[in-house]
Amino acid sequence: MSRIGKKPVTLPKGVKVTVTGSEAVVEGAKGKLSCPIPAGITLDVQADSVVLSRVNDEPQNRAYHGLTRALLGNAVTGVTEGWKKELDIVGVGYKAAMEGAKLKLELGYSHPINYEAPAGIQMAVEKTTHIVVTGIDRQLVGQVAADIRKFRKPEPYKGKGVMYTGEVIRRKAGKTGK
């Protein structure tokens, strides 16, 4: 048995899970998310938990068992607490600002970069060098944070760029010329 798959997903108060065909819809205080259910995985929705089971022990079904449980758990956490990713900007003259719903980044290029977040994602600039990305969909929050980081990845010589808060950049020595 999958150790992750056999753990039931506990449902906090106010969270409702409905299964329709090959999709589970999770509704909570912050919103509504849908989670795909692959063939071979069945959901048993109880009063305060959801138990997942698989029809057989084929390798594909065993893999889907843990994956589906993790996706369902992430959806439940998203509609109750939400997800958050924080980014730091390091570099002289590098800064961020919100202009309405768009994020304006100045990252050392000849032009500013304007980034508009997809629906369901909120961005905030707490300081000019600290960005917070929040939302209910974990995958989408991570993807938006990765897209912002991609505009200027941290470089190993001076450590300049956009990086996740707490990310450790492996530094290189550089040239030692005379």
Short mmCIF file of C-alpha atoms in Angstrom, two decimals:
data_model
loop_
_atom_site.label_atom_id
_atom_site.label_comp_id
_atom_site.label_asym_id
_atom_site.label_seq_id
_atom_site.Cartn_x
_atom_site.Cartn_y
_atom_site.Cartn_z
CA MET A 1 0.00 0.00 0.00
CA SER A 2 1.10 3.54 -0.68
CA ARG A 3 1.97 5.17 2.62
CA ILE A 4 0.70 8.51 1.41
CA GLY A 5 -2.33 7.09 -0.40
CA LYS A 6 -3.69 5.15 2.54
CA LYS A 7 -3.73 8.19 4.84
CA PRO A 8 -7.22 9.70 4.86
CA VAL A 9 -7.63 13.37 3.93
CA THR A 10 -9.18 15.10 6.95
CA LEU A 11 -11.81 17.69 6.12
CA PRO A 12 -11.93 20.78 8.37
CA LYS A 13 -15.25 22.40 9.22
CA GLY A 14 -16.78 24.20 6.25
CA VAL A 15 -15.07 22.07 3.59
CA LYS A 16 -17.25 19.99 1.29
CA VAL A 17 -16.03 17.39 -1.24
CA THR A 18 -18.31 16.20 -4.04
CA VAL A 19 -17.34 13.53 -6.57
CA THR A 20 -18.74 13.79 -10.10
CA GLY A 21 -17.42 11.20 -12.55
CA SER A 22 -13.65 11.54 -12.81
CA GLU A 23 -13.43 14.79 -10.83
CA ALA A 24 -13.61 15.78 -7.18
CA VAL A 25 -14.74 19.32 -6.37
CA VAL A 26 -13.47 20.78 -3.09
CA GLU A 27 -15.38 23.80 -1.75
CA GLY A 28 -14.31 25.88 1.22
CA ALA A 29 -14.21 29.36 2.68
CA LYS A 30 -11.63 30.71 0.19
CA GLY A 31 -13.08 29.19 -2.97
CA LYS A 32 -13.63 26.11 -5.06
CA LEU A 33 -11.08 23.78 -6.67
CA SER A 34 -11.43 20.68 -8.81
CA CYS A 35 -9.12 17.69 -8.60
CA PRO A 36 -8.96 15.01 -11.32
CA ILE A 37 -9.48 11.39 -10.27
CA PRO A 38 -7.72 8.89 -12.54
CA ALA A 39 -9.34 5.59 -13.53
CA GLY A 40 -8.61 2.89 -10.98
CA ILE A 41 -8.87 5.21 -7.95
CA THR A 42 -12.07 5.47 -5.92
CA LEU A 43 -12.99 8.07 -3.32
CA ASP A 44 -15.10 7.37 -0.24
CA VAL A 45 -16.33 10.69 1.17
CA GLN A 46 -17.22 10.44 4.87
CA ALA A 47 -18.38 13.06 7.37
CA ASP A 48 -14.96 14.47 8.27
CA SER A 49 -12.53 12.68 5.93
CA VAL A 50 -11.99 11.27 2.45
CA VAL A 51 -10.48 7.80 2.03
CA LEU A 52 -8.85 6.84 -1.27
CA SER A 53 -8.51 3.27 -2.51
CA ARG A 54 -7.33 1.59 -5.70
CA VAL A 55 -8.81 -1.33 -7.60
CA ASN A 56 -5.57 -3.31 -8.05
CA ASP A 57 -1.82 -3.17 -7.43
CA GLU A 58 -0.66 -2.33 -10.94
CA PRO A 59 2.31 0.07 -10.86
CA GLN A 60 0.35 2.87 -12.56
CA ASN A 61 -2.52 2.63 -10.07
CA ARG A 62 -0.08 2.56 -7.16
CA ALA A 63 1.52 5.75 -8.44
CA TYR A 64 -1.85 7.44 -8.98
CA HIS A 65 -2.99 6.44 -5.48
CA GLY A 66 -0.43 8.61 -3.68
CA LEU A 67 -0.60 11.37 -6.29
CA THR A 68 -4.38 11.73 -6.08
CA ARG A 69 -4.26 11.81 -2.28
CA ALA A 70 -1.58 14.53 -2.35
CA LEU A 71 -3.51 16.62 -4.89
CA LEU A 72 -6.72 16.29 -2.88
CA GLY A 73 -4.88 17.23 0.34
CA ASN A 74 -3.38 20.29 -1.38
CA ALA A 75 -6.84 21.34 -2.60
CA VAL A 76 -8.29 21.03 0.93
CA THR A 77 -5.43 23.10 2.36
CA GLY A 78 -5.84 25.66 -0.43
CA VAL A 79 -9.55 26.30 0.18
CA THR A 80 -9.06 26.58 3.97
CA GLU A 81 -5.69 28.35 4.48
CA GLY A 82 -4.42 29.16 0.99
CA TRP A 83 -0.88 28.88 -0.37
CA LYS A 84 1.89 31.47 -0.30
CA LYS A 85 5.29 31.84 -1.99
CA GLU A 86 7.68 34.65 -1.15
CA LEU A 87 10.39 36.06 -3.41
CA ASP A 88 13.32 38.33 -2.62
CA ILE A 89 15.05 40.65 -5.09
CA VAL A 90 18.79 41.17 -4.60
CA GLY A 91 20.80 43.67 -6.61
CA VAL A 92 21.60 47.37 -6.84
CA GLY A 93 18.68 49.16 -8.46
CA TYR A 94 16.53 46.04 -8.63
CA LYS A 95 13.02 46.70 -7.35
CA ALA A 96 9.37 45.78 -7.69
CA ALA A 97 6.14 47.77 -7.44
CA MET A 98 2.45 47.13 -7.97
CA GLU A 99 0.71 49.22 -10.63
CA GLY A 100 -2.94 48.32 -10.23
CA ALA A 101 -3.13 44.56 -10.75
CA LYS A 102 0.19 44.37 -12.61
CA LEU A 103 3.60 43.77 -11.09
CA LYS A 104 6.28 46.13 -12.39
CA LEU A 105 9.82 44.76 -12.08
CA GLU A 106 13.02 46.68 -12.67
CA LEU A 107 15.76 44.07 -12.86
CA GLY A 108 18.68 45.78 -14.55
CA TYR A 109 17.36 45.54 -18.08
CA SER A 110 16.89 48.58 -20.34
CA HIS A 111 13.12 48.36 -19.80
CA PRO A 112 10.78 47.53 -16.91
CA ILE A 113 8.97 44.18 -16.96
CA ASN A 114 5.20 44.22 -16.44
CA TYR A 115 3.69 40.93 -15.23
CA GLU A 116 -0.02 40.31 -14.90
CA ALA A 117 -1.02 37.41 -12.66
CA PRO A 118 -3.58 34.86 -13.82
CA ALA A 119 -7.05 34.74 -12.28
CA GLY A 120 -7.09 33.48 -8.69
CA ILE A 121 -3.61 34.76 -7.82
CA GLN A 122 -2.90 37.81 -5.67
CA MET A 123 0.48 39.50 -5.59
CA ALA A 124 1.73 42.00 -3.05
CA VAL A 125 4.97 43.96 -2.76
CA GLU A 126 5.72 44.36 0.96
CA LYS A 127 9.06 46.13 0.44
CA THR A 128 10.52 47.13 -2.88
CA THR A 129 12.60 43.94 -2.74
CA HIS A 130 10.06 41.45 -1.35
CA ILE A 131 7.16 39.94 -3.36
CA VAL A 132 4.41 37.70 -1.90
CA VAL A 133 2.36 35.49 -4.23
CA THR A 134 -0.83 34.00 -2.70
CA GLY A 135 -3.73 31.90 -3.94
CA ILE A 136 -5.73 28.73 -3.37
CA ASP A 137 -4.20 26.58 -6.15
CA ARG A 138 -0.76 25.33 -5.06
CA GLN A 139 0.39 24.52 -8.58
CA LEU A 140 -0.62 27.94 -9.91
CA VAL A 141 1.03 29.81 -7.01
CA GLY A 142 4.28 27.91 -7.61
CA GLN A 143 4.12 28.49 -11.35
CA VAL A 144 3.58 32.26 -10.98
CA ALA A 145 6.49 32.46 -8.51
CA ALA A 146 8.68 30.48 -10.93
CA ASP A 147 7.68 32.77 -13.81
CA ILE A 148 8.65 35.87 -11.80
CA ARG A 149 11.95 34.23 -10.77
CA LYS A 150 12.67 33.38 -14.41
CA PHE A 151 12.88 37.08 -15.38
CA ARG A 152 16.27 37.31 -13.61
CA LYS A 153 17.49 34.07 -12.04
CA PRO A 154 20.03 34.44 -9.23
CA GLU A 155 23.57 34.27 -10.54
CA PRO A 156 26.35 32.46 -8.64
CA TYR A 157 29.05 35.16 -8.65
CA LYS A 158 27.40 38.12 -6.88
CA GLY A 159 24.09 36.47 -5.89
CA LYS A 160 22.03 39.07 -7.75
CA GLY A 161 18.57 38.26 -9.10
CA VAL A 162 15.11 37.12 -8.02
CA MET A 163 15.15 34.21 -5.57
CA TYR A 164 12.74 32.43 -3.26
CA THR A 165 12.90 33.56 0.37
CA GLY A 166 15.26 31.22 2.16
CA GLU A 167 16.80 29.88 -1.07
CA VAL A 168 20.54 29.30 -0.76
CA ILE A 169 22.54 30.31 -3.82
CA ARG A 170 25.70 28.30 -4.31
CA ARG A 171 28.40 30.90 -4.85
CA LYS A 172 31.42 30.64 -7.15
CA ALA A 173 34.81 32.24 -6.61
CA GLY A 174 35.21 34.04 -9.94
CA LYS A 175 38.43 34.96 -11.70
CA THR A 176 41.58 35.63 -9.72
CA GLY A 177 43.59 37.68 -12.21
CA LYS A 178 46.74 39.72 -11.51
#
